[in-house]
Each structure stands twice: as C-alpha cells, then as structure tokens.
C-alpha cells in the first residue's frame, strides 16, 4: 500500500487488547490491606508538618500579641514595622543600625516576653545558643 503521508499505524495492523473491560477488579490488581494502610499512613504523615506549623504560628502570634500589649505606646510604635516596609528585611548576623525597638531599650520583663516570642518560633534548642542570651544583656 502506498504511503499517503499520514503518520500512524498501518491500516492493516491489528491491535490486540489483553486486558479486561469489565468493572470487577482482578485479585492481581486489587489493593492489598498493607498498601491501603501504607497509603493512609503516608497521607496522615504528610499532614503532621501542616498541623505543627499551624501550632507554631498560633504560639508565635499569641506571644507577639502578649509582648506588644505590655509595651507603652512609644515602644509599640518602634516595635511594629509594616510587612511591606523595606526595613523588615534589614537584618544581619552582626549588630548594625536599624529601626525598631532594641532589646537594651526594654525592661527586663519586656525582654523576657520578647524572648518568648523568639522561643515560640525557634524552640528551646534554637534559643540555647550564646548569641541570643548575650543580646539580652543591656549595654553598658
């Protein structure tokens, strides 16, 4: 048969289907109990980080609200920076000049509450480093 330029199977080619077309699942393809349990466990495990993250966000929000509530109006105005403000990204690993409320300008109880905000996000392990505790001491 001459080639007509159409790409595809040869018109006389036979296609054999070797699978069943009825709605009953063969035992060979039926999901095993173990496979179903494994899939369910995987689904549950994938939700754990989402739940844990939501709990961290809730703890941090509560700690931040409590900390802001104990600041006077002047200190609160210094402490709050709009999310869209470029100053929000002005941070570094070493102290340098930036807007905001410095730990040294807070009372001892305000500093303790500010550390609670950090701990709520970092956890006790993240707060164990000497850098954080050194920052809480007032400058002389």
mmCIF file of C-alpha atoms in Angstrom:
data_model
loop_
_atom_site.group_PDB
_atom_site.id
_atom_site.type_symbol
_atom_site.label_atom_id
_atom_site.label_comp_id
_atom_site.label_asym_id
_atom_site.label_seq_id
_atom_site.Cartn_x
_atom_site.Cartn_y
_atom_site.Cartn_z
ATOM 1 C CA UNK A 1 0.000 0.000 0.000
ATOM 2 C CA UNK A 2 1.470 3.407 -0.927
ATOM 3 C CA UNK A 3 2.419 5.852 1.803
ATOM 4 C CA UNK A 4 -0.085 8.711 1.962
ATOM 5 C CA UNK A 5 1.885 10.929 4.389
ATOM 6 C CA UNK A 6 -0.325 10.167 7.361
ATOM 7 C CA UNK A 7 1.592 9.106 10.395
ATOM 8 C CA UNK A 8 0.039 6.336 12.385
ATOM 9 C CA UNK A 9 -0.471 2.613 12.435
ATOM 10 C CA UNK A 10 -0.638 0.759 9.217
ATOM 11 C CA UNK A 11 -4.288 0.401 8.153
ATOM 12 C CA UNK A 12 -3.978 -3.371 8.207
ATOM 13 C CA UNK A 13 -2.225 -3.550 11.569
ATOM 14 C CA UNK A 14 -4.074 -5.451 14.247
ATOM 15 C CA UNK A 15 -4.378 -4.102 17.771
ATOM 16 C CA UNK A 16 -4.843 -6.684 20.405
ATOM 17 C CA UNK A 17 -6.035 -5.682 23.845
ATOM 18 C CA UNK A 18 -5.105 -8.129 26.503
ATOM 19 C CA UNK A 19 -6.844 -6.527 29.457
ATOM 20 C CA UNK A 20 -10.326 -6.991 30.768
ATOM 21 C CA UNK A 21 -13.041 -4.422 30.177
ATOM 22 C CA UNK A 22 -15.429 -5.397 32.942
ATOM 23 C CA UNK A 23 -15.761 -3.497 36.230
ATOM 24 C CA UNK A 24 -14.561 -6.281 38.521
ATOM 25 C CA UNK A 25 -11.044 -5.930 39.816
ATOM 26 C CA UNK A 26 -8.870 -8.945 39.402
ATOM 27 C CA UNK A 27 -7.177 -10.184 42.576
ATOM 28 C CA UNK A 28 -3.850 -9.388 40.936
ATOM 29 C CA UNK A 29 -4.731 -5.671 40.756
ATOM 30 C CA UNK A 30 -6.755 -5.300 43.947
ATOM 31 C CA UNK A 31 -5.032 -3.111 46.538
ATOM 32 C CA UNK A 32 -3.760 -5.117 49.448
ATOM 33 C CA UNK A 33 -4.582 -4.185 53.012
ATOM 34 C CA UNK A 34 -0.917 -3.351 53.548
ATOM 35 C CA UNK A 35 -0.889 -0.994 50.539
ATOM 36 C CA UNK A 36 -4.037 0.767 51.731
ATOM 37 C CA UNK A 37 -2.625 1.144 55.263
ATOM 38 C CA UNK A 38 0.698 2.409 53.901
ATOM 39 C CA UNK A 39 -1.061 4.972 51.715
ATOM 40 C CA UNK A 40 -3.200 6.100 54.654
ATOM 41 C CA UNK A 41 -0.164 6.383 56.923
ATOM 42 C CA UNK A 42 1.641 8.405 54.268
ATOM 43 C CA UNK A 43 -1.313 10.745 53.954
ATOM 44 C CA UNK A 44 -1.508 11.236 57.722
ATOM 45 C CA UNK A 45 2.244 11.785 57.988
ATOM 46 C CA UNK A 46 2.083 14.435 55.283
ATOM 47 C CA UNK A 47 -0.417 16.368 57.421
ATOM 48 C CA UNK A 48 1.780 16.412 60.564
ATOM 49 C CA UNK A 49 4.009 19.292 59.350
ATOM 50 C CA UNK A 50 0.938 21.350 58.420
ATOM 51 C CA UNK A 51 -0.594 20.883 61.879
ATOM 52 C CA UNK A 52 2.739 21.539 63.609
ATOM 53 C CA UNK A 53 3.272 24.677 61.510
ATOM 54 C CA UNK A 54 -0.188 25.973 62.384
ATOM 55 C CA UNK A 55 0.551 25.403 66.074
ATOM 56 C CA UNK A 56 3.847 27.321 65.808
ATOM 57 C CA UNK A 57 2.106 30.204 64.036
ATOM 58 C CA UNK A 58 -0.577 30.277 66.744
ATOM 59 C CA UNK A 59 2.029 30.242 69.563
ATOM 60 C CA UNK A 60 4.095 32.976 67.893
ATOM 61 C CA UNK A 61 1.061 35.176 67.252
ATOM 62 C CA UNK A 62 -0.130 34.820 70.872
ATOM 63 C CA UNK A 63 3.382 35.534 72.226
ATOM 64 C CA UNK A 64 3.780 38.591 69.968
ATOM 65 C CA UNK A 65 0.359 39.966 70.946
ATOM 66 C CA UNK A 66 1.185 39.487 74.640
ATOM 67 C CA UNK A 67 4.573 41.194 74.206
ATOM 68 C CA UNK A 68 3.102 44.149 72.288
ATOM 69 C CA UNK A 69 0.366 44.536 74.921
ATOM 70 C CA UNK A 70 2.953 45.144 77.645
ATOM 71 C CA UNK A 71 4.747 47.918 75.700
ATOM 72 C CA UNK A 72 3.820 51.563 76.102
ATOM 73 C CA UNK A 73 2.621 53.451 73.023
ATOM 74 C CA UNK A 74 6.081 54.831 72.136
ATOM 75 C CA UNK A 75 7.822 51.452 72.341
ATOM 76 C CA UNK A 76 4.977 49.718 70.490
ATOM 77 C CA UNK A 77 5.315 52.250 67.641
ATOM 78 C CA UNK A 78 9.046 51.441 67.479
ATOM 79 C CA UNK A 79 8.468 47.689 67.597
ATOM 80 C CA UNK A 80 5.822 47.376 64.875
ATOM 81 C CA UNK A 81 7.026 47.540 61.275
ATOM 82 C CA UNK A 82 4.638 47.161 58.336
ATOM 83 C CA UNK A 83 5.061 43.947 56.372
ATOM 84 C CA UNK A 84 5.547 45.908 53.119
ATOM 85 C CA UNK A 85 8.224 48.168 54.699
ATOM 86 C CA UNK A 86 11.728 47.508 53.307
ATOM 87 C CA UNK A 87 13.061 47.819 56.878
ATOM 88 C CA UNK A 88 11.541 44.400 57.556
ATOM 89 C CA UNK A 89 14.379 42.830 55.555
ATOM 90 C CA UNK A 90 17.135 44.964 57.127
ATOM 91 C CA UNK A 91 18.725 42.363 59.347
ATOM 92 C CA UNK A 92 22.164 40.857 59.639
ATOM 93 C CA UNK A 93 24.104 38.391 61.751
ATOM 94 C CA UNK A 94 26.001 41.175 63.495
ATOM 95 C CA UNK A 95 24.535 44.234 65.218
ATOM 96 C CA UNK A 96 24.123 47.264 62.994
ATOM 97 C CA UNK A 97 21.894 50.314 62.869
ATOM 98 C CA UNK A 98 18.256 49.729 62.015
ATOM 99 C CA UNK A 99 14.809 50.906 63.043
ATOM 100 C CA UNK A 100 12.900 49.040 65.692
ATOM 101 C CA UNK A 101 12.889 48.519 69.429
ATOM 102 C CA UNK A 102 16.254 47.317 70.726
ATOM 103 C CA UNK A 103 16.354 44.720 73.484
ATOM 104 C CA UNK A 104 18.539 47.077 75.540
ATOM 105 C CA UNK A 105 15.697 49.650 75.487
ATOM 106 C CA UNK A 106 13.210 47.237 77.070
ATOM 107 C CA UNK A 107 12.594 46.490 80.706
ATOM 108 C CA UNK A 108 13.640 43.085 81.995
ATOM 109 C CA UNK A 109 10.069 41.768 81.793
ATOM 110 C CA UNK A 110 9.647 43.147 78.245
ATOM 111 C CA UNK A 111 12.916 41.479 77.163
ATOM 112 C CA UNK A 112 11.759 38.210 78.713
ATOM 113 C CA UNK A 113 8.482 38.436 76.793
ATOM 114 C CA UNK A 114 10.373 39.277 73.561
ATOM 115 C CA UNK A 115 12.475 36.145 74.109
ATOM 116 C CA UNK A 116 9.222 34.185 74.499
ATOM 117 C CA UNK A 117 8.246 35.356 71.000
ATOM 118 C CA UNK A 118 11.566 34.095 69.610
ATOM 119 C CA UNK A 119 11.380 30.818 71.527
ATOM 120 C CA UNK A 120 7.862 30.166 70.255
ATOM 121 C CA UNK A 121 9.270 30.039 66.723
ATOM 122 C CA UNK A 122 12.776 28.690 67.282
ATOM 123 C CA UNK A 123 12.061 26.226 70.080
ATOM 124 C CA UNK A 124 14.252 25.707 73.124
ATOM 125 C CA UNK A 125 17.008 24.176 71.008
ATOM 126 C CA UNK A 126 17.196 27.272 68.827
ATOM 127 C CA UNK A 127 17.347 29.503 71.887
ATOM 128 C CA UNK A 128 20.203 27.577 73.528
ATOM 129 C CA UNK A 129 22.961 29.416 71.652
ATOM 130 C CA UNK A 130 25.091 32.003 73.495
ATOM 131 C CA UNK A 131 24.399 34.646 70.820
ATOM 132 C CA UNK A 132 20.751 35.078 71.789
ATOM 133 C CA UNK A 133 21.412 35.199 75.523
ATOM 134 C CA UNK A 134 24.266 37.687 75.016
ATOM 135 C CA UNK A 135 21.892 40.018 73.166
ATOM 136 C CA UNK A 136 19.553 40.242 76.148
ATOM 137 C CA UNK A 137 22.074 41.957 78.404
ATOM 138 C CA UNK A 138 21.722 45.751 78.463
ATOM 139 C CA UNK A 139 24.636 47.713 77.001
ATOM 140 C CA UNK A 140 26.899 49.475 79.444
#
